[in-house]
Coordinates of C-alpha atoms in Angstrom, one line a residue:
M1 CA 3.6 40.8 1.0
I2 CA 6.8 38.5 0.3
A3 CA 5.2 35.7 2.4
T4 CA 2.0 35.8 0.6
I5 CA 3.5 35.7 -2.8
L6 CA 5.8 32.8 -1.5
L7 CA 3.0 30.8 -0.3
T8 CA 0.6 31.6 -3.2
V9 CA 3.3 29.9 -5.6
G10 CA 3.9 27.2 -3.3
C11 CA 0.3 26.3 -3.0
F12 CA -0.3 26.4 -6.6
L13 CA 2.8 24.0 -7.2
F14 CA 1.5 21.6 -4.6
Y15 CA -1.9 21.6 -6.1
I16 CA -0.3 21.0 -9.8
F17 CA 2.1 18.0 -8.1
A18 CA -0.7 16.4 -6.5
F19 CA -3.0 16.6 -9.5
H20 CA -0.2 15.2 -11.6
L21 CA 0.5 12.3 -9.1
F22 CA -3.1 11.4 -9.3
I23 CA -3.2 10.9 -13.0
T24 CA 0.2 10.2 -14.2
K25 CA 0.8 6.7 -15.8
F26 CA 4.6 6.7 -15.0
G27 CA 6.1 5.2 -11.7
N28 CA 4.3 3.3 -9.2
P29 CA 0.6 4.3 -9.2
F30 CA 0.2 3.3 -5.5
L31 CA 2.9 5.4 -4.5
N32 CA 2.1 8.1 -6.6
R33 CA -1.3 8.3 -5.1
L34 CA -0.1 8.3 -1.4
L35 CA 2.4 11.1 -2.3
G36 CA -0.5 13.0 -4.1
L37 CA -2.8 12.7 -0.7
L38 CA 0.1 13.8 1.4
I39 CA 0.8 16.9 -0.8
L40 CA -2.7 17.7 -1.2
A41 CA -3.2 17.7 2.4
R42 CA 0.0 20.4 2.8
A43 CA -1.9 22.5 -0.2
G44 CA -4.7 22.9 2.1
Q45 CA -2.9 23.7 5.3
I46 CA -1.3 26.6 3.1
T47 CA -4.6 27.5 1.7
Y48 CA -5.7 27.8 5.4
I49 CA -2.9 30.1 6.0
L50 CA -3.6 32.1 3.1
L51 CA -7.1 32.9 4.1
F52 CA -5.9 34.5 7.5
I53 CA -3.1 36.3 5.7
N54 CA -5.9 37.9 3.2
D55 CA -8.8 38.1 5.5
E56 CA -10.9 35.9 3.5
L57 CA -12.4 33.8 6.4
I58 CA -15.6 33.8 4.7
Y59 CA -14.6 30.8 2.9
F60 CA -13.3 29.0 6.0
P61 CA -16.4 26.8 6.5
F62 CA -15.6 25.3 3.2
V63 CA -12.1 24.8 3.1
V64 CA -12.2 23.0 6.7
K65 CA -15.0 20.9 5.3
V66 CA -13.1 19.9 2.3
F67 CA -9.6 19.3 3.7
N68 CA -10.2 17.9 7.1
P69 CA -10.7 14.4 5.8
F70 CA -7.2 14.9 4.2
Y71 CA -5.7 16.1 7.2
F72 CA -6.6 12.7 9.0
V73 CA -5.3 10.7 6.1
A74 CA -1.8 12.4 5.5
P75 CA -0.2 10.7 8.3
A76 CA -1.0 7.0 7.5
A77 CA -0.3 8.0 3.8
L78 CA 3.0 9.1 4.9
F79 CA 3.7 6.0 6.8
L80 CA 2.3 3.6 3.8
Y81 CA 4.5 5.6 1.3
F82 CA 7.6 5.0 3.1
K83 CA 6.8 1.2 3.6
G84 CA 5.6 0.7 0.2
F85 CA 8.7 2.5 -1.1
I86 CA 11.2 0.6 1.0
T87 CA 9.1 -2.7 0.2
D88 CA 8.2 -2.1 -3.5
A89 CA 4.7 -2.3 -2.8
Y90 CA 2.0 -1.8 -5.5
Q91 CA -1.2 -2.0 -3.5
L92 CA -2.5 -1.8 0.0
K93 CA -2.7 -5.2 2.0
K94 CA -6.5 -5.6 3.3
W95 CA -5.4 -4.9 6.8
E96 CA -3.6 -2.0 5.8
W97 CA -6.9 0.0 5.0
L98 CA -7.5 0.1 8.8
H99 CA -5.0 3.1 9.0
F100 CA -7.7 5.1 7.2
L101 CA -10.5 4.6 9.7
P102 CA -10.0 8.1 11.3
V103 CA -10.9 9.4 8.1
L104 CA -14.6 8.1 8.7
F105 CA -14.2 10.4 11.9
A106 CA -13.2 13.5 10.3
I107 CA -16.1 13.3 7.6
V108 CA -18.8 12.7 10.4
D109 CA -17.2 15.3 12.5
M110 CA -17.4 18.1 10.0
I111 CA -21.1 17.5 9.1
P112 CA -22.4 19.7 12.0
W113 CA -20.5 22.7 10.8
F114 CA -23.2 23.6 8.4
D115 CA -25.8 23.2 10.9
M116 CA -24.7 26.0 13.0
N117 CA -26.5 29.2 12.4
S118 CA -25.2 32.3 10.5
T119 CA -24.8 34.1 13.7
S120 CA -22.4 31.4 15.3
Q121 CA -20.6 31.1 12.2
Q122 CA -20.0 34.8 11.8
A123 CA -18.9 35.2 15.6
T124 CA -16.5 32.2 15.3
I125 CA -15.0 33.8 12.1
A126 CA -15.0 37.1 13.5
A127 CA -12.8 35.9 16.6
M128 CA -10.6 34.0 14.4
S129 CA -10.0 37.2 12.2
A130 CA -9.7 39.8 15.3
K131 CA -7.1 37.5 17.2
K132 CA -5.3 35.7 14.2
S133 CA -5.6 32.3 15.8
F134 CA -5.2 29.3 14.2
F135 CA -6.5 27.5 17.1
F136 CA -9.9 28.1 18.7
T137 CA -12.1 26.5 21.1
S138 CA -15.3 27.0 19.5
K139 CA -17.5 23.8 18.8
I140 CA -17.6 23.6 14.9
G141 CA -18.2 19.6 14.6
I142 CA -18.8 16.8 16.7
V143 CA -15.8 18.0 18.8
S144 CA -13.9 21.4 19.2
H145 CA -11.5 22.5 16.8
Q146 CA -9.0 22.3 19.7
T147 CA -9.7 18.7 20.2
N148 CA -9.7 18.1 16.4
V149 CA -6.2 19.5 16.3
F150 CA -4.8 17.7 19.2
L151 CA -6.2 14.2 17.6
R152 CA -4.1 15.1 14.3
A153 CA -1.2 16.0 16.3
C154 CA -1.2 12.5 18.0
M155 CA -1.7 10.6 14.6
Y156 CA 1.3 12.6 13.3
T157 CA 3.3 12.0 16.2
I158 CA 2.9 8.2 16.0
Y159 CA 2.9 7.8 12.1
V160 CA 6.0 10.2 11.8
G161 CA 7.9 8.1 14.5
L162 CA 6.9 4.8 12.5
S163 CA 8.3 6.3 9.2
W164 CA 11.6 7.5 10.9
M165 CA 11.9 3.8 12.3
I166 CA 11.3 2.0 9.1
L167 CA 13.4 4.3 7.1
L168 CA 16.5 4.2 9.4
K169 CA 16.3 0.1 9.4
S170 CA 15.9 0.0 5.7
T171 CA 18.6 -0.8 2.9
V172 CA 17.9 2.5 1.3
F173 CA 19.3 4.4 4.5
T174 CA 22.1 2.0 5.2
S175 CA 23.5 2.1 1.7
V176 CA 27.1 3.9 1.5
S177 CA 26.4 5.2 -2.2
K178 CA 27.3 8.8 -2.5
N179 CA 24.5 9.0 -5.2
N180 CA 21.7 7.6 -3.5
T181 CA 18.7 9.7 -4.7
A182 CA 16.2 7.4 -3.1
K183 CA 17.8 8.0 0.1
K184 CA 18.3 11.7 -0.6
W185 CA 14.6 11.9 -1.2
L186 CA 13.3 10.0 1.8
L187 CA 15.4 11.7 3.9
F188 CA 14.5 15.0 2.5
L189 CA 10.5 14.1 2.7
I190 CA 10.7 12.8 6.3
S191 CA 12.5 15.8 7.5
I192 CA 10.3 18.6 6.0
T193 CA 7.1 16.6 7.3
T194 CA 8.7 16.4 10.8
L195 CA 9.6 20.2 10.6
V196 CA 6.1 20.9 9.4
Q197 CA 4.5 19.4 12.4
V198 CA 6.9 21.0 14.9
I199 CA 6.1 24.4 13.4
T200 CA 2.4 23.8 13.2
F201 CA 1.7 22.3 16.6
A202 CA 4.5 23.8 18.9
P203 CA 2.1 27.2 19.3
F204 CA -0.9 25.0 20.1
F205 CA 1.0 22.9 22.9
S206 CA 2.6 25.8 24.1
K207 CA -0.8 27.8 24.5
Y208 CA -3.3 25.2 25.7
L209 CA -0.9 22.9 27.7
F210 CA 1.8 25.0 29.1
M211 CA 1.3 28.6 28.5
K212 CA -2.5 29.8 29.0
N213 CA -1.8 33.3 28.3
H214 CA 0.4 32.6 25.0
S215 CA -0.2 35.6 22.4
D216 CA -2.3 34.2 19.4
I217 CA -0.6 37.1 17.3
V218 CA 2.8 35.6 18.2
S219 CA 1.7 32.2 17.4
Y220 CA 0.5 33.5 13.9
Q221 CA 3.6 35.4 12.9
Y222 CA 5.6 32.5 14.2
I223 CA 3.7 29.8 11.8
L224 CA 3.5 32.5 8.9
V225 CA 7.3 33.2 8.9
A226 CA 8.5 29.7 9.7
I227 CA 5.9 27.6 7.1
S228 CA 7.4 30.5 4.3
L229 CA 11.1 29.9 5.2
L230 CA 10.5 26.1 4.8
L231 CA 8.7 26.2 1.8
L232 CA 11.4 28.3 0.1
G233 CA 13.9 26.1 1.4
S234 CA 11.8 23.1 -0.2
I235 CA 11.4 24.6 -3.4
I236 CA 15.0 25.5 -3.8
F237 CA 16.0 22.0 -2.7
V238 CA 13.9 20.3 -5.2
L239 CA 14.7 22.5 -8.1
L240 CA 18.5 22.0 -7.5
N241 CA 17.8 18.1 -7.4
P242 CA 16.0 17.3 -10.9
K243 CA 16.3 13.7 -10.2
I244 CA 14.2 14.1 -7.0
L245 CA 11.9 16.5 -8.7
Y246 CA 11.2 14.4 -12.0
G247 CA 11.9 11.2 -10.4
Y248 CA 9.4 11.2 -7.5
A249 CA 7.4 14.6 -7.3
F250 CA 6.8 15.3 -10.9
V251 CA 7.3 11.8 -12.3
S252 CA 8.2 12.3 -15.9
D253 CA 9.1 9.7 -18.7
V254 CA 10.9 12.4 -20.4
F255 CA 13.2 13.0 -17.6
L256 CA 13.7 9.1 -17.7
Q257 CA 14.6 9.1 -21.2
Q258 CA 17.1 11.7 -20.8
E259 CA 18.7 9.9 -17.7
N260 CA 18.9 6.9 -20.0
E261 CA 20.8 8.7 -22.5
V262 CA 23.2 10.0 -20.0
L263 CA 24.0 6.6 -18.8
A264 CA 24.1 5.1 -22.7
K265 CA 26.9 7.5 -23.3
V266 CA 29.1 6.6 -20.3
V267 CA 28.5 2.7 -20.7
L268 CA 29.0 2.5 -24.6
P269 CA 30.6 5.7 -25.7
E270 CA 31.2 4.4 -29.3
Q271 CA 27.5 3.6 -29.9
S272 CA 26.2 6.8 -28.3
T273 CA 28.5 8.8 -30.7
S274 CA 27.5 7.1 -33.6
L275 CA 23.9 7.5 -32.8
T276 CA 24.2 11.3 -31.8
K277 CA 25.7 11.6 -35.6
T278 CA 22.7 10.0 -37.1
P279 CA 19.7 12.4 -38.0
A280 CA 17.1 12.3 -35.6
T281 CA 14.3 10.2 -36.9
K282 CA 11.7 8.1 -35.2
K283 CA 13.6 4.9 -36.4
N284 CA 16.9 6.2 -35.0
N285 CA 15.3 7.2 -31.6
A286 CA 13.6 3.6 -31.5
I287 CA 17.3 1.9 -32.1
D288 CA 18.6 4.5 -29.5
K289 CA 15.9 3.6 -27.2
T290 CA 16.4 -0.1 -27.5
I291 CA 20.4 -0.1 -27.0
I292 CA 19.9 2.1 -23.7
N293 CA 17.1 -0.4 -22.3
N294 CA 19.6 -3.3 -23.4
I295 CA 22.2 -1.7 -21.0
Y296 CA 19.9 -1.6 -18.1
K297 CA 18.7 -5.0 -18.8
D298 CA 22.2 -6.6 -18.9
K299 CA 23.2 -4.9 -15.8
I300 CA 20.1 -6.0 -13.6
L301 CA 20.4 -9.6 -15.4
A302 CA 24.1 -9.8 -14.6
C303 CA 23.2 -9.1 -11.0
M304 CA 20.5 -11.6 -10.5
E305 CA 22.4 -14.4 -12.1
N306 CA 25.9 -13.9 -10.5
E307 CA 24.9 -12.5 -7.0
Q308 CA 21.6 -14.1 -6.7
P309 CA 20.1 -11.2 -4.3
F310 CA 16.4 -12.6 -4.8
L311 CA 17.7 -15.5 -2.2
D312 CA 16.9 -12.9 0.6
A313 CA 13.4 -12.6 1.4
D314 CA 13.7 -8.9 1.9
F315 CA 15.2 -8.2 -1.3
T316 CA 13.6 -5.0 -2.6
L317 CA 13.5 -2.7 -5.5
Q318 CA 16.0 -0.2 -3.9
A319 CA 18.2 -3.2 -3.0
L320 CA 18.3 -4.0 -6.5
S321 CA 18.7 -0.3 -7.7
I322 CA 21.8 0.0 -5.2
A323 CA 23.4 -3.3 -6.4
V324 CA 23.4 -2.2 -9.8
N325 CA 24.1 1.4 -9.4
L326 CA 20.9 2.7 -10.8
Q327 CA 18.2 4.8 -9.5
S328 CA 15.1 3.0 -8.5
Y329 CA 12.9 4.4 -11.0
Q330 CA 15.2 3.4 -13.7
C331 CA 15.1 -0.2 -12.5
S332 CA 11.5 0.0 -12.1
Y333 CA 11.1 1.4 -15.9
I334 CA 13.1 -1.4 -17.0
L335 CA 11.0 -4.1 -15.3
N336 CA 7.6 -2.7 -16.4
Y337 CA 8.5 -1.8 -19.9
V338 CA 11.1 -4.1 -21.0
F339 CA 10.4 -7.3 -18.9
K340 CA 6.6 -6.3 -18.7
K341 CA 6.4 -7.4 -15.1
T342 CA 6.2 -6.0 -11.8
F343 CA 9.1 -6.3 -9.5
R344 CA 7.4 -9.0 -7.3
E345 CA 6.4 -11.1 -10.3
W346 CA 9.8 -10.9 -11.7
T347 CA 11.6 -11.8 -8.5
N348 CA 9.3 -14.9 -7.9
E349 CA 10.1 -16.2 -11.3
Y350 CA 13.8 -16.5 -10.1
R351 CA 12.7 -17.9 -6.8
V352 CA 10.9 -20.6 -8.5
A353 CA 13.7 -21.2 -11.0
Y354 CA 15.8 -21.7 -8.4
F355 CA 13.6 -23.9 -6.3
I356 CA 12.9 -26.3 -9.4
Q357 CA 16.6 -26.6 -10.2
H358 CA 17.4 -27.6 -6.6
Y359 CA 14.5 -29.9 -5.8
H360 CA 15.8 -33.0 -7.0
N361 CA 19.2 -32.6 -5.5
T362 CA 17.9 -31.8 -2.0
K363 CA 14.1 -33.5 -2.0
R364 CA 15.7 -36.2 0.3
A365 CA 17.3 -33.9 2.7
K366 CA 14.9 -31.1 3.0
T367 CA 11.3 -30.5 2.6
I368 CA 9.4 -28.4 0.1
E369 CA 8.8 -25.8 2.8
A370 CA 12.2 -25.5 3.7
L371 CA 13.7 -25.3 0.2
A372 CA 11.0 -22.7 -0.6
L373 CA 12.5 -20.6 2.3
E374 CA 16.1 -21.2 1.2
S375 CA 15.0 -20.0 -2.4
G376 CA 13.7 -16.6 -1.0
F377 CA 10.2 -16.8 0.0
R378 CA 9.0 -15.6 3.0
N379 CA 6.4 -18.2 3.8
K380 CA 5.1 -21.3 2.1
V381 CA 1.8 -19.7 1.5
T382 CA 3.5 -17.0 -1.0
F383 CA 5.5 -19.9 -2.5
Y384 CA 2.7 -22.1 -3.2
S385 CA 0.7 -19.2 -4.7
A386 CA 3.7 -18.0 -6.8
F387 CA 4.6 -21.6 -8.0
L388 CA 0.9 -22.2 -9.0
K389 CA 0.7 -18.8 -10.9
I390 CA 4.1 -19.5 -12.9
N391 CA 3.7 -23.1 -13.7
G392 CA 0.0 -23.9 -13.4
V393 CA 0.2 -26.5 -11.1
L394 CA 1.4 -27.1 -7.5
P395 CA 5.0 -28.8 -6.9
V396 CA 3.6 -32.2 -6.1
E397 CA 1.9 -32.3 -9.5
Y398 CA 5.0 -30.7 -11.2
F399 CA 7.3 -33.2 -10.2
K400 CA 5.3 -36.3 -10.8

């Protein structure tokens, strides 16, 4: 009974979070969509479990039909989320769409399910209900469900491993800051995902690869208890960390404004005190917001001008947030709403300005490509593209 309530509440929250991430205008839309796909796949998995608990397997064909593509898209979405988060990406590169090719297989694989006659469907559902088995050998698509689960397990193993690897090598993980919310969030997400895969696929491998006589009832009870406890722990962790809840899972502009006010009181106590004594009018709120944004803006500009981190080709939004001791979503907010630019556009402006400043002094000693690399560009193609976009002409014409 407790497990049913917990899973139902968790499933409802997952659907709400996923829907919110798909429609919200705040934060990074690209990362929001990837995380939404990941959460939606988890919601489908919990729905799948709830059907077993309540013996409502008559809806099993519909659930499998709808969610199987999401199960196949989730591993790639996880990896691309981590990669995009760390590199501050705002869209997929053309070749990265290849990560989603397995989804086509999932869609095609599920088409034959409704071609099965009603007798075969009822027999499969009855067997699942009687044995309480999440894994069965019946062929409900092009391949058996057993093969389908095995392919998903292989995909998750590969992509979870790649996600761990890119995280451990990133500046987000290597940061020694005690208040690094981005690090805490990514570690939480990858840890939970890893545990879910172990919980879900361990009974499958033990039954079909090692222990042929493994009890389906034992597997059912093991998965039910483990998923319930993990879900409870996740809910408690997120609720106790509002910066994670409202900064990444349930992206909120209201929360961001509250964080801004807190920072303003720390950095400019005199101004903050005077503002709090003023009646709360729309005009005062606008002034308050302007002052707070200027605090962030000044910190970021000082970092860029004094330390010149943009000269590092691997410079990311997360690295900037660590350097100025702000959260990544706060830096993103200032770039998007104050500077009116994406992180990449804003950084490239600094790099192009650095190139122009040093060109005349080094043109005899260095080639254009060499100075471009020194300015922080990864290669000459990105340099020429950024230079043309900012100045309207190429370097050769600009320096005539």
